[in-house]
XYZ file of C-alpha atoms in Angstrom:
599
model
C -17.252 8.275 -18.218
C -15.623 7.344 -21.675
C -14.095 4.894 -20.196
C -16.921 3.244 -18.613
C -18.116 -0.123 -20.104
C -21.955 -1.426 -20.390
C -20.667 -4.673 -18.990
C -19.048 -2.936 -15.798
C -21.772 -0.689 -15.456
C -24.113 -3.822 -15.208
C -21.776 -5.520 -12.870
C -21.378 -2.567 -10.623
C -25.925 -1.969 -10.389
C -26.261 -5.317 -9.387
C -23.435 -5.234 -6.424
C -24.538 -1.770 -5.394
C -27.858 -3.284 -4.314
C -26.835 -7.139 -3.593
C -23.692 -6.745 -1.547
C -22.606 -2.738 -1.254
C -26.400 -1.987 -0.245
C -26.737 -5.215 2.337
C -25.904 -2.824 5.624
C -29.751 -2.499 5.412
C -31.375 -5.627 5.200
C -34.826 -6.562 5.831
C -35.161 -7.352 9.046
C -36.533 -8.074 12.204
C -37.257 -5.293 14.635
C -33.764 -5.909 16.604
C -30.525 -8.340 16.472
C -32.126 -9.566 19.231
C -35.353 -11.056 17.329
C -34.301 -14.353 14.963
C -32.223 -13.158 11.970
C -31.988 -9.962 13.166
C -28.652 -9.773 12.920
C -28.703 -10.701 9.175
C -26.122 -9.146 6.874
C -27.155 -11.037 3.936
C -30.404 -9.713 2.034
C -31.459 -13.063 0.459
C -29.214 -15.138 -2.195
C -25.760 -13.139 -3.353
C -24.503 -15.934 -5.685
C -25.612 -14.287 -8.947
C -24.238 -10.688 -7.802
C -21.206 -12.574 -6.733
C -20.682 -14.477 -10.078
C -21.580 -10.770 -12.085
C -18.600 -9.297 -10.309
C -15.925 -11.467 -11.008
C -14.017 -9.731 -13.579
C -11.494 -10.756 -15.952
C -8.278 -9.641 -15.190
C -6.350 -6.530 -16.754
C -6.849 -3.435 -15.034
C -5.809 -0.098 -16.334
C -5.089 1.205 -12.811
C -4.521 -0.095 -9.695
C -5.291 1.927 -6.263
C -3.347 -0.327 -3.135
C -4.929 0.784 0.369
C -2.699 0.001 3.781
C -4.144 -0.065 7.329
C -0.841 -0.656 8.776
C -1.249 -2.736 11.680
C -4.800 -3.347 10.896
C -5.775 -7.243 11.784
C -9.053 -8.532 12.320
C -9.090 -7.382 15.852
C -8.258 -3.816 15.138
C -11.043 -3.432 11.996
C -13.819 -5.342 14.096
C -13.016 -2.860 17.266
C -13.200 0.409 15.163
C -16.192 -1.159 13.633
C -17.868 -1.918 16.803
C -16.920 1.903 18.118
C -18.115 4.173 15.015
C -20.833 1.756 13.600
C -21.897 -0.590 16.097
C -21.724 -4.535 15.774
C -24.353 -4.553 13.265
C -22.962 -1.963 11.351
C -20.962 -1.610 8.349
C -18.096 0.537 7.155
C -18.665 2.183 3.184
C -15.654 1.209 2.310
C -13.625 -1.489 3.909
C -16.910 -3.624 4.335
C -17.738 -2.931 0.837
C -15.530 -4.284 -1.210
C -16.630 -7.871 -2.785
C -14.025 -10.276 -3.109
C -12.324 -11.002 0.142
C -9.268 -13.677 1.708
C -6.984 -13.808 4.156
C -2.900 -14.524 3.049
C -0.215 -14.821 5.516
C 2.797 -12.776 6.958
C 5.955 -13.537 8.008
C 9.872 -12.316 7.209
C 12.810 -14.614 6.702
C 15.812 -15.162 8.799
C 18.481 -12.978 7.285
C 21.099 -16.115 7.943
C 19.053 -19.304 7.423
C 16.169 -18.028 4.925
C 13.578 -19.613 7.163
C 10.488 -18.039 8.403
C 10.556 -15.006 11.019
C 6.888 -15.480 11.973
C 5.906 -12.140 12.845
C 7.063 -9.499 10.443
C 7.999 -6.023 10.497
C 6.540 -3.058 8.390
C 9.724 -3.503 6.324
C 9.646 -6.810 5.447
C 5.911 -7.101 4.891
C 6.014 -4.146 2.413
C 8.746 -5.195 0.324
C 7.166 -8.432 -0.158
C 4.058 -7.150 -1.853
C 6.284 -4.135 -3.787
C 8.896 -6.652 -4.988
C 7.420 -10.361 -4.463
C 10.252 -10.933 -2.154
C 10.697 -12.258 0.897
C 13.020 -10.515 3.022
C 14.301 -9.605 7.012
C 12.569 -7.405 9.392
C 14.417 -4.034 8.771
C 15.080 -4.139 4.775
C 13.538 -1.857 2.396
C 13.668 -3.773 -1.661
C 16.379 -5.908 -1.165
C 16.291 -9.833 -0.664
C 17.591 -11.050 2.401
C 21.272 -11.182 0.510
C 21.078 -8.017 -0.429
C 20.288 -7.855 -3.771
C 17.564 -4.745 -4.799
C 14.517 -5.940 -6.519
C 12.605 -3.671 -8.759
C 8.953 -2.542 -7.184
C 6.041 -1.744 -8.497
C 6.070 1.437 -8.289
C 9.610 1.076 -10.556
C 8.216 -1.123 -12.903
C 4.785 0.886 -13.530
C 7.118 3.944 -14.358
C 9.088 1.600 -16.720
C 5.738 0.987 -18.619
C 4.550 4.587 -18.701
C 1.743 4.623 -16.287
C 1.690 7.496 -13.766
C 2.559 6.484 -10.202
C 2.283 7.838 -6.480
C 2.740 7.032 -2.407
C 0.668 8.228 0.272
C 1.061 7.808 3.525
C 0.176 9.746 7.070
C 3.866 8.326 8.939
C 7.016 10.108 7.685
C 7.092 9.439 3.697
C 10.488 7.705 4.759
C 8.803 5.268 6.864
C 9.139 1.561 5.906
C 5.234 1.089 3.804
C 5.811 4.050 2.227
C 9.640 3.455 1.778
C 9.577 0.312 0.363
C 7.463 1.249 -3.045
C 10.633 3.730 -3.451
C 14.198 2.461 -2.046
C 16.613 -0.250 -2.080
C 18.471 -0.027 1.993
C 19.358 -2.543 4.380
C 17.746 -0.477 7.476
C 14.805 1.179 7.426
C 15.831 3.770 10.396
C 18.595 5.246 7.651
C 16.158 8.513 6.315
C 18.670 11.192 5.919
C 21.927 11.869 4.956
C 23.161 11.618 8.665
C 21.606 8.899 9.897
C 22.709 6.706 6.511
C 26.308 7.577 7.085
C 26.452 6.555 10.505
C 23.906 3.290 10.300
C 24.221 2.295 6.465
C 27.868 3.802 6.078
C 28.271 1.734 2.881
C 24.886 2.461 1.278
C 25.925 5.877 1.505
C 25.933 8.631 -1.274
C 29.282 9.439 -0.553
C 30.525 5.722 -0.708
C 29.202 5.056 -3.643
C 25.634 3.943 -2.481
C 21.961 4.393 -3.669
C 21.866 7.073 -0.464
C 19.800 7.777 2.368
C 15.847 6.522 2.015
C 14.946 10.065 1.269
C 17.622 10.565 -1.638
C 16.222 7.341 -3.137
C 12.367 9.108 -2.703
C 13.598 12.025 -4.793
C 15.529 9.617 -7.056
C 12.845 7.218 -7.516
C 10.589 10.227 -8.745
C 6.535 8.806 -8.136
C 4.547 11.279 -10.050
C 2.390 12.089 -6.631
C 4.342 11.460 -3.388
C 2.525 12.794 -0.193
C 3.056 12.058 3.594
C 5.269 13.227 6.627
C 9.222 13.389 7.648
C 9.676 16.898 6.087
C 12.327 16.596 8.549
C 14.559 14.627 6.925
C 14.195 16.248 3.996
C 16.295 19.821 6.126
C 19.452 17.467 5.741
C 22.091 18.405 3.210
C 23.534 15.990 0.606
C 27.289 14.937 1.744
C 27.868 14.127 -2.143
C 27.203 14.325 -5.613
C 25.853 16.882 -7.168
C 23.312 18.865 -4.807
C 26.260 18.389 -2.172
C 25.923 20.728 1.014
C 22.649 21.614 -0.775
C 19.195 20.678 1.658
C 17.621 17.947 0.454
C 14.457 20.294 -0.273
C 16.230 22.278 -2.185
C 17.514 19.645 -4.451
C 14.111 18.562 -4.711
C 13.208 21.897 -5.818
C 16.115 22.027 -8.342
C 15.040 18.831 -10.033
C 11.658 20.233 -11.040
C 9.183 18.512 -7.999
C 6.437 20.742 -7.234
C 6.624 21.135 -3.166
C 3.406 21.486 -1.413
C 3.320 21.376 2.628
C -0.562 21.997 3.573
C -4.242 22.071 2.291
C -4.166 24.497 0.337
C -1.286 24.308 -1.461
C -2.313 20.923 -2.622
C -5.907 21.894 -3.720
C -3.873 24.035 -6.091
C -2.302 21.981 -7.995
C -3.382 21.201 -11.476
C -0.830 18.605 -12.751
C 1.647 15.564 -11.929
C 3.997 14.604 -13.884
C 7.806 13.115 -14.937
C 8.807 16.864 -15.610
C 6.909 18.497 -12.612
C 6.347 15.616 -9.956
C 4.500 16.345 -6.650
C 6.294 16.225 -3.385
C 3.906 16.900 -0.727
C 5.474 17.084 2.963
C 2.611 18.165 5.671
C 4.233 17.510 8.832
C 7.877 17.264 9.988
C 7.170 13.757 11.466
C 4.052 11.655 11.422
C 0.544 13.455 11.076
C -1.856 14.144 13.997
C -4.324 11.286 14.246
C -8.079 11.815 14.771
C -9.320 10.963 17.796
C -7.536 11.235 21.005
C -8.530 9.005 24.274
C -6.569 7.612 27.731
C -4.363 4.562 26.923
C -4.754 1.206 28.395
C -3.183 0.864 31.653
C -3.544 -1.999 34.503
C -6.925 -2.139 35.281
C -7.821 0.562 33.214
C -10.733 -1.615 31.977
C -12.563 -1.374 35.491
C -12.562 2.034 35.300
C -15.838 4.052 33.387
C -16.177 3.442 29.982
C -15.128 6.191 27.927
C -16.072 8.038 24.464
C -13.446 8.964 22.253
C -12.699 13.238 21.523
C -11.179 14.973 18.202
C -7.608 15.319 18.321
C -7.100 19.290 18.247
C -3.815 18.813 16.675
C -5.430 17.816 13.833
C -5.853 20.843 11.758
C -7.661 21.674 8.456
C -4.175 22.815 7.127
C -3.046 18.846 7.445
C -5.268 16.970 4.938
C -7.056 14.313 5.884
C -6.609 10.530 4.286
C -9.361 10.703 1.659
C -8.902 13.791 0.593
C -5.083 12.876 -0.324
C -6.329 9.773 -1.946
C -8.937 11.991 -3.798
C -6.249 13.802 -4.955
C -3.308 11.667 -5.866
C -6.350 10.073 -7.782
C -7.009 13.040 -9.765
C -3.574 14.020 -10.570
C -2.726 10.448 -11.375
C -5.677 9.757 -13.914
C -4.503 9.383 -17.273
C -4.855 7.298 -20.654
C -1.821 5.338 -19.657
C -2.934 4.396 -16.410
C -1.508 4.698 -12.870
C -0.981 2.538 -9.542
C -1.015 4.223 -5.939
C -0.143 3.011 -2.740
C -2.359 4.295 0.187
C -1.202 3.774 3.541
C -3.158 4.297 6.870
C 0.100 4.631 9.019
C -1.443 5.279 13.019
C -3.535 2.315 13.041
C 0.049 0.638 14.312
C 1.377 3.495 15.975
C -1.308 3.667 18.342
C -1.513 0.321 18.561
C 1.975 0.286 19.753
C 0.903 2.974 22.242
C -1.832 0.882 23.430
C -4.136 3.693 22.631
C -7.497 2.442 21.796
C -8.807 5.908 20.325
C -6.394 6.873 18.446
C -6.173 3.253 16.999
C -10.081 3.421 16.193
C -10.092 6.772 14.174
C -6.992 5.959 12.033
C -9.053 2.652 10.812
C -11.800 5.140 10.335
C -9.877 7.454 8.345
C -8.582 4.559 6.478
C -11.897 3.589 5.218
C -13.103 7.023 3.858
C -9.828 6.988 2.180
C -11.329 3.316 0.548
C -14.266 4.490 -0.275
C -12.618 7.004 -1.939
C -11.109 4.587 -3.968
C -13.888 2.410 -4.567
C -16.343 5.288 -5.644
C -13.258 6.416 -8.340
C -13.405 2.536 -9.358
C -16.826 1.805 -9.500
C -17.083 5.179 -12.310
C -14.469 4.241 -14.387
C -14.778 0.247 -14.797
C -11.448 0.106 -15.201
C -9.297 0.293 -11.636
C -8.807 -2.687 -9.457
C -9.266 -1.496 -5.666
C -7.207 -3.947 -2.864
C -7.329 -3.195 0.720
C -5.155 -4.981 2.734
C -2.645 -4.951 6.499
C 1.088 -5.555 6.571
C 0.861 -7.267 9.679
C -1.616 -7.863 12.601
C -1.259 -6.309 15.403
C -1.673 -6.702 19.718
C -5.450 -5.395 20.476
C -8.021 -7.954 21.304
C -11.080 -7.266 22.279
C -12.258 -9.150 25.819
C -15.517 -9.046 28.175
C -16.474 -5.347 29.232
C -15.578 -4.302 32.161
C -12.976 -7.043 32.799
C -9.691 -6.679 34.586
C -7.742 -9.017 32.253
C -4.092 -9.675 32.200
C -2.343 -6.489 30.273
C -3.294 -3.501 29.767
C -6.961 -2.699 29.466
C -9.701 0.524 28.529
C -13.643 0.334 28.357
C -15.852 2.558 25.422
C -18.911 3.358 25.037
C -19.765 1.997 21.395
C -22.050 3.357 18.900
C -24.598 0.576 20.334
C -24.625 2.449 23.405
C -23.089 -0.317 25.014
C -19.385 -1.408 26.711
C -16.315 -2.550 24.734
C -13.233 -3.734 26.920
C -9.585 -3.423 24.664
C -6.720 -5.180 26.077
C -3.058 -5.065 25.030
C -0.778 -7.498 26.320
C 2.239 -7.401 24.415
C 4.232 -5.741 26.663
C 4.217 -3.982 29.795
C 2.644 -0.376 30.475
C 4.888 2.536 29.013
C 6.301 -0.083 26.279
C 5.559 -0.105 22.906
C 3.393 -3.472 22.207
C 4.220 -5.625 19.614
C 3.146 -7.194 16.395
C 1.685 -10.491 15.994
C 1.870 -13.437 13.070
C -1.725 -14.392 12.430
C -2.455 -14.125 8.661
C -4.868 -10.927 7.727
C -7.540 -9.900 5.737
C -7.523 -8.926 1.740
C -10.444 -7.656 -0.083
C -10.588 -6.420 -3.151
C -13.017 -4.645 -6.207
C -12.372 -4.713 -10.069
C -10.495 -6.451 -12.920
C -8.359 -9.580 -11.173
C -10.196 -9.249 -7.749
C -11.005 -12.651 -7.326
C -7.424 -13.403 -6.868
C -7.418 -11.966 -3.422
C -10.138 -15.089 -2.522
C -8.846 -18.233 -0.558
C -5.313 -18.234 0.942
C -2.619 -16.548 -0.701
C 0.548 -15.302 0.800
C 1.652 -10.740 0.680
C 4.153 -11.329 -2.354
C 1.171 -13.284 -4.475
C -0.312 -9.448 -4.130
C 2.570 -8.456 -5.961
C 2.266 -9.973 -8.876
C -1.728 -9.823 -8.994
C -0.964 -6.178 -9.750
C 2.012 -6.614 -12.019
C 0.712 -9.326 -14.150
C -3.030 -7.456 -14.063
C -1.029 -3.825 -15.521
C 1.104 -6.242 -17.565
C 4.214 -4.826 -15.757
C 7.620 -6.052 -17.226
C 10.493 -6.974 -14.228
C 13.037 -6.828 -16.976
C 11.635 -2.899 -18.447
C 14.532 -0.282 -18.021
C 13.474 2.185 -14.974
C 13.722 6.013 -16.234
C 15.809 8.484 -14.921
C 15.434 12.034 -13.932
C 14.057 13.680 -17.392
C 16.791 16.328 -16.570
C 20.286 15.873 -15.398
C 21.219 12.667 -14.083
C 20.805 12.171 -10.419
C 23.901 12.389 -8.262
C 26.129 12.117 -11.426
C 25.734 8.142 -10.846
C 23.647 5.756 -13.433
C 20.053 6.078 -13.715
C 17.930 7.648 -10.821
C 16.809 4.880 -8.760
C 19.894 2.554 -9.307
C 17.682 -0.161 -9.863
C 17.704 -0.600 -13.719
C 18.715 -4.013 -13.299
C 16.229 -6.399 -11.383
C 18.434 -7.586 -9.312
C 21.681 -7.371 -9.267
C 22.630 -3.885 -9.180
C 25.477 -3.319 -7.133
C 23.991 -1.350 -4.684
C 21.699 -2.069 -1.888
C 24.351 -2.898 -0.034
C 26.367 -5.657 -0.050
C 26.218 -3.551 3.144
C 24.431 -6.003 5.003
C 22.504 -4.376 7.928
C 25.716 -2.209 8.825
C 23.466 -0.700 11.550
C 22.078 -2.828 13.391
C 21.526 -6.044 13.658
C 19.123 -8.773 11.272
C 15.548 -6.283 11.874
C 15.088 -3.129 13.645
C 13.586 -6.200 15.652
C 12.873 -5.960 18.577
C 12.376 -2.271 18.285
C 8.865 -2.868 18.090
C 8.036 1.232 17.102
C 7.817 2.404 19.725
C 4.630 4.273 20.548
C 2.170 6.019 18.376
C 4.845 7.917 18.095
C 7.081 10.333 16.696
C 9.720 7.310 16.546
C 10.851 7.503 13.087
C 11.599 3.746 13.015
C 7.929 3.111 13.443
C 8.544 -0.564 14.117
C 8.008 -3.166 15.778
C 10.079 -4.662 13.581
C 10.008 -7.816 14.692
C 8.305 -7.537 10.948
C 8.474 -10.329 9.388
C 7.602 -9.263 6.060
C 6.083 -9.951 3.579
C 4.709 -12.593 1.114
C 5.392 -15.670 0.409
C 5.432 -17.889 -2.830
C 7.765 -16.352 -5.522
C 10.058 -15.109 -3.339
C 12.420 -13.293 -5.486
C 10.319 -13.763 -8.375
C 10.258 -10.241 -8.475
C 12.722 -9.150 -11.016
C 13.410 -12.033 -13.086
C 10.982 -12.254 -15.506
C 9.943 -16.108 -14.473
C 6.236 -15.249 -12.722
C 3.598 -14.514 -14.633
C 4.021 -11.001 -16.834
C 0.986 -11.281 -18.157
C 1.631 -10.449 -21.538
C 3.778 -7.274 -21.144
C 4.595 -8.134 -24.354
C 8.328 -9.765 -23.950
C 6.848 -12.800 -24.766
C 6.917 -15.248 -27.576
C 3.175 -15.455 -27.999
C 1.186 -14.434 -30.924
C 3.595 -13.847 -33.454
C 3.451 -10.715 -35.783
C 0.764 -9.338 -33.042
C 1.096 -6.753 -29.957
C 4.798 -7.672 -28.333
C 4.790 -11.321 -29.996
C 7.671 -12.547 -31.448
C 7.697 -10.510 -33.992
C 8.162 -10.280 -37.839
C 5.901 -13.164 -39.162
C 2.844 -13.028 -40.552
C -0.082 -14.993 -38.937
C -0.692 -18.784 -39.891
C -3.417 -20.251 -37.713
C -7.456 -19.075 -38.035
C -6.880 -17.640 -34.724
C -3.922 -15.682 -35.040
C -5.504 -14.668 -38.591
C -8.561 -13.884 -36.943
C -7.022 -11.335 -34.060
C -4.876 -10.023 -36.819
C -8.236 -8.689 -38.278
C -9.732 -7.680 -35.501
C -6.641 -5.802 -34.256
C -6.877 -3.908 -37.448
C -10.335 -3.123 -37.338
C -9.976 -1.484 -33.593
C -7.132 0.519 -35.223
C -9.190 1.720 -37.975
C -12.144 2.725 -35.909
C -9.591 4.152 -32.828
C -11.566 2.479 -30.495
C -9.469 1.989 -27.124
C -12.369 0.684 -25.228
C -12.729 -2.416 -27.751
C -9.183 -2.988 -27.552
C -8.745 -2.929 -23.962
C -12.177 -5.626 -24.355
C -9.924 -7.303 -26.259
C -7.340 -7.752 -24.137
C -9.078 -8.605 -21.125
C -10.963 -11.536 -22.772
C -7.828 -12.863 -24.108
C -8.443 -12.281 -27.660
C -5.273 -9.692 -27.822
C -2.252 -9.601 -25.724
C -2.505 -7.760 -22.586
């Protein structure tokens, strides 16, 4: 509440009636009847204009539907809402583009034009292009800091949420510097990524780098992985739970246990593992099959597996939020994981009720926002995916399956990716971004993933160059500084190892299956965001005043040392030390976001 401003507060009672109220509208009696079908309730340009927002957010909340294109959000809204309907969150949030998707060649540097989940997520964590299969390294090699590193750098709280395995590549990439994103333990890392190895003198496995890279929340799958032992350093022949343990993370592995907890932080992070592999989705339904869609429609039924001891999206959004809140702000990553997986499994059902989960988990987000005035809210996909959805009842080439919608009516879903009993594969069209909050309107127009990137950097004034902490305790491994990473770019470590395992991309793995396949890909991933690529560590993009640079001398992170000469400079100078006087944070951070003071 205290941190709420008159201004937002303003903004946010115009847009709950103009835009986040329009799934109402007058209307005629039916879509049928002439504008019927009407979203729109009259003219939205003034509650547009009142919620662009300056950037400079104190938090920032990042929502995944992995695998979640156009296709797959209009089919789940179709299913659970009806045409005419509207989801509370994903259909909700103001400011919405589309940016594109693809990887680079590994050799050449040109584009791969569909992407993996790899390649896609490091581009928005580090703003740099890479090949389908890497986790945070460039496609030389080279580890590039992510946000998640450079928010801890700065202070703010940080976590990673995800329903796949926590090693899996969205997840993973916020996290860990590896040239194959199939390397999660201890065993599979010596085998695959031999020289990225603990014992070799590498960063480790993907989950050694998770407990190295120490998020203040981390909560997902894969607690699997985490039964391996260490083959060196200093928790060697120890589980990796165990070490974990040893290095202070609070371990939580269902509902309850996670209700319980009261705190996050640096000396008692959260390490939440629910299931040993990927959770239970929420709906269960027959799979497309050859002439599947000729066959009666169907309605989609609750997965059983699902259990109240596995928490559900928005409830570990709800509380990552709560642990994370703070003076110093926080940025979380969110990730919907099933969307893909079921898409992969040409599953229609179970594709549907992940996107459903996924927007209670954004509403969760945007009701946290929308109270505090302070958080910018993105929801976004790493990659599109194979569903399309064709006339009812039509025997189309592919794989096909007829529901019954919440319109009472037919809906035909065909895959045609790949043949029955395959795992379908990922496609290159650009996707959907929406946003809500401070520095929203830079999701509008075209942009590419890694322009995402440093939105949220240069709106938290992250600095690329800031020194990543260690554990608070003993050293991690013996080695340098937890997450090996200190240096942007050039840290020895994420492998000069080149893909050891296997090949330019997990490629043509294409994840198999909704599935338990802890590769998840379809990595024909193509990754993720264009324009800076490797602007992520070297201080060149934007930085937003994270107060390295030469501006406003004597003031906030200016230059430093001289006293102010111009009106203007003399005129912040006095209004910097009034704020101080009075203590009052909320004029300061006005300040800042209206350009007056340094962000």
């Amino acid at each position: 509440m205290a941190r709420r401003t008159l201004r937002i507060a303003a903004a946010t009672g115009a847009l709950s009636f103009a835009l986040f109220g329009v799934a109402s509208p007058a209307q005629a009696s039916g879509i049928d009847e002439p504008g019927g079908a009407r979203q729109l309730d009259g003219d939205n340009t003034d509650a547009i204009r009142d919620a662009v927002e300056d950037s400079g957010a104190k938090n920032v909340i990042l929502l995944i539907g992995d695998g979640m294109g156009d296709s797959e959000i209009t089919a789940a809204r179709n299913y659970a809402k009806g045409a005419h309907g509207r989801f509370d969150g994903l259909d909700a949030l103001p400011m919405t583009g589309q940016y594109t998707t693809y990887a680079v060649d590994k050799d050449t540097g040109k584009p791969d034009y569909v992407t993996d989940s790899a390649a896609s997520a490091t581009g928005w964590s580090s703003g740099t292009k890479t090949y389908n299969g890497a986790l945070g390294i460039d496609r030389k090699g080279n580890p590039h800091k992510t946000l998640i590193e450079m928010a801890r750098a700065k202070g703010m709280k940080t976590g990673d949420v995800s329903t796949a395995e926590i090693q899996d590549a969205t997840p993973a990439a916020q996290l860990t510097h590896i040239s194959l994103r199939g390397c999660y333990g201890p065993e599979e890392t010596s085998e695959d990524c031999s020289d990225e190895a603990l014992e070799n003198g590498g960063l480790g496995s993907i989950s050694e780098q998770i407990i190295n890279a120490r998020a203040d929340v981390t909560l997902g799958g894969g607690s699997a992985s985490f039964e391996q032992k260490a083959t060196a350093g200093d928790w060697k022949d120890q589980t990796l739970l165990e070490q974990a343990e040893d290095r202070g993370y609070q371990l939580v592995d269902d509902s309850d246990s996670l209700d319980s907890l009261t705190e996050a932080n640096q000396d008692s992070p959260v390490l939440g593992l629910f299931t040993e592999g990927n959770f239970p989705v929420r709906w269960e339904g027959p799979k497309a099959t050859h002439g599947g869609g000729t066959e009666p429609a169907v309605k989609c039924k609750n997965n059983p597996e699902r259990t109240s001891s596995v928490p559900k999206l928005d409830q570990l959004t709800n509380k990552a939020v709560d642990l994370l809140d703070n003076d110093d702000g926080f940025f979380l990553q969110v990730e919907g994981a099933s969307i893909d997986k079921e898409d992969h499994a040409a599953n229609p059902c179970g594709q549907i009720g992940e996107t459903v989960d996924l927007d209670e988990a954004v509403k969760a987000a945007l009701d946290f926002a929308k109270e505090d005035g302070e958080t910018l809210v993105i929801t976004t996909a790493d990659h599109a995916h194979t569903s399309q959805i064709v006339s009812a009842g039509s025997d189309t080439p592919g794989l096909t399956r007829t529901l019954t919608t919440a319109d009472g009516t037919d809906m035909t879903m065909n895959y045609a990716t790949a043949d029955e009993e395959e795992s379908q594969g990922h496609t290159g069209t650009q996707l959907r971004i929406a946003a809500y909050g401070p520095g929203a309107a830079n999701v509008v127009g075209l942009t590419d993933q890694t322009d995402m990137h440093f939105t949220i950097a240069d709106g938290l004034g992250l600095d690329p160059e800031a020194e990543v902490p260690g554990d608070p305790g003993d050293d991690a491994n013996g080695d340098d500084d937890s997450a090996g990473t200190d240096d942007a770019n050039g840290s020895a470590t994420a492998s000069g190892s080149s893909d050891t395992g296997g090949d330019d991309s997990s490629a043509g793995s294409q994840d198999s299956n909704a599935s338990e396949d802890s590769n998840d890909s379809n990595d024909a991933d193509a990754a993720g965001g264009g324009s800076g690529a490797n602007g992520s560590g070297e201080g060149g993009e934007g930085n937003a005043g994270s107060g390295s640079g030469g501006e406003g001398p004597g003031l906030a992170g200016g230059g430093g040392g001289t006293l102010p000469r111009t009106g203007v400079e003399i005129g912040a100078a006095v209004f910097f030390g009034v704020a101080a006087i009075i203590g009052g944070s909320a004029l300061i951070r006005m300040a800042k976001r209206r350009g007056i003071l340094p962000a």
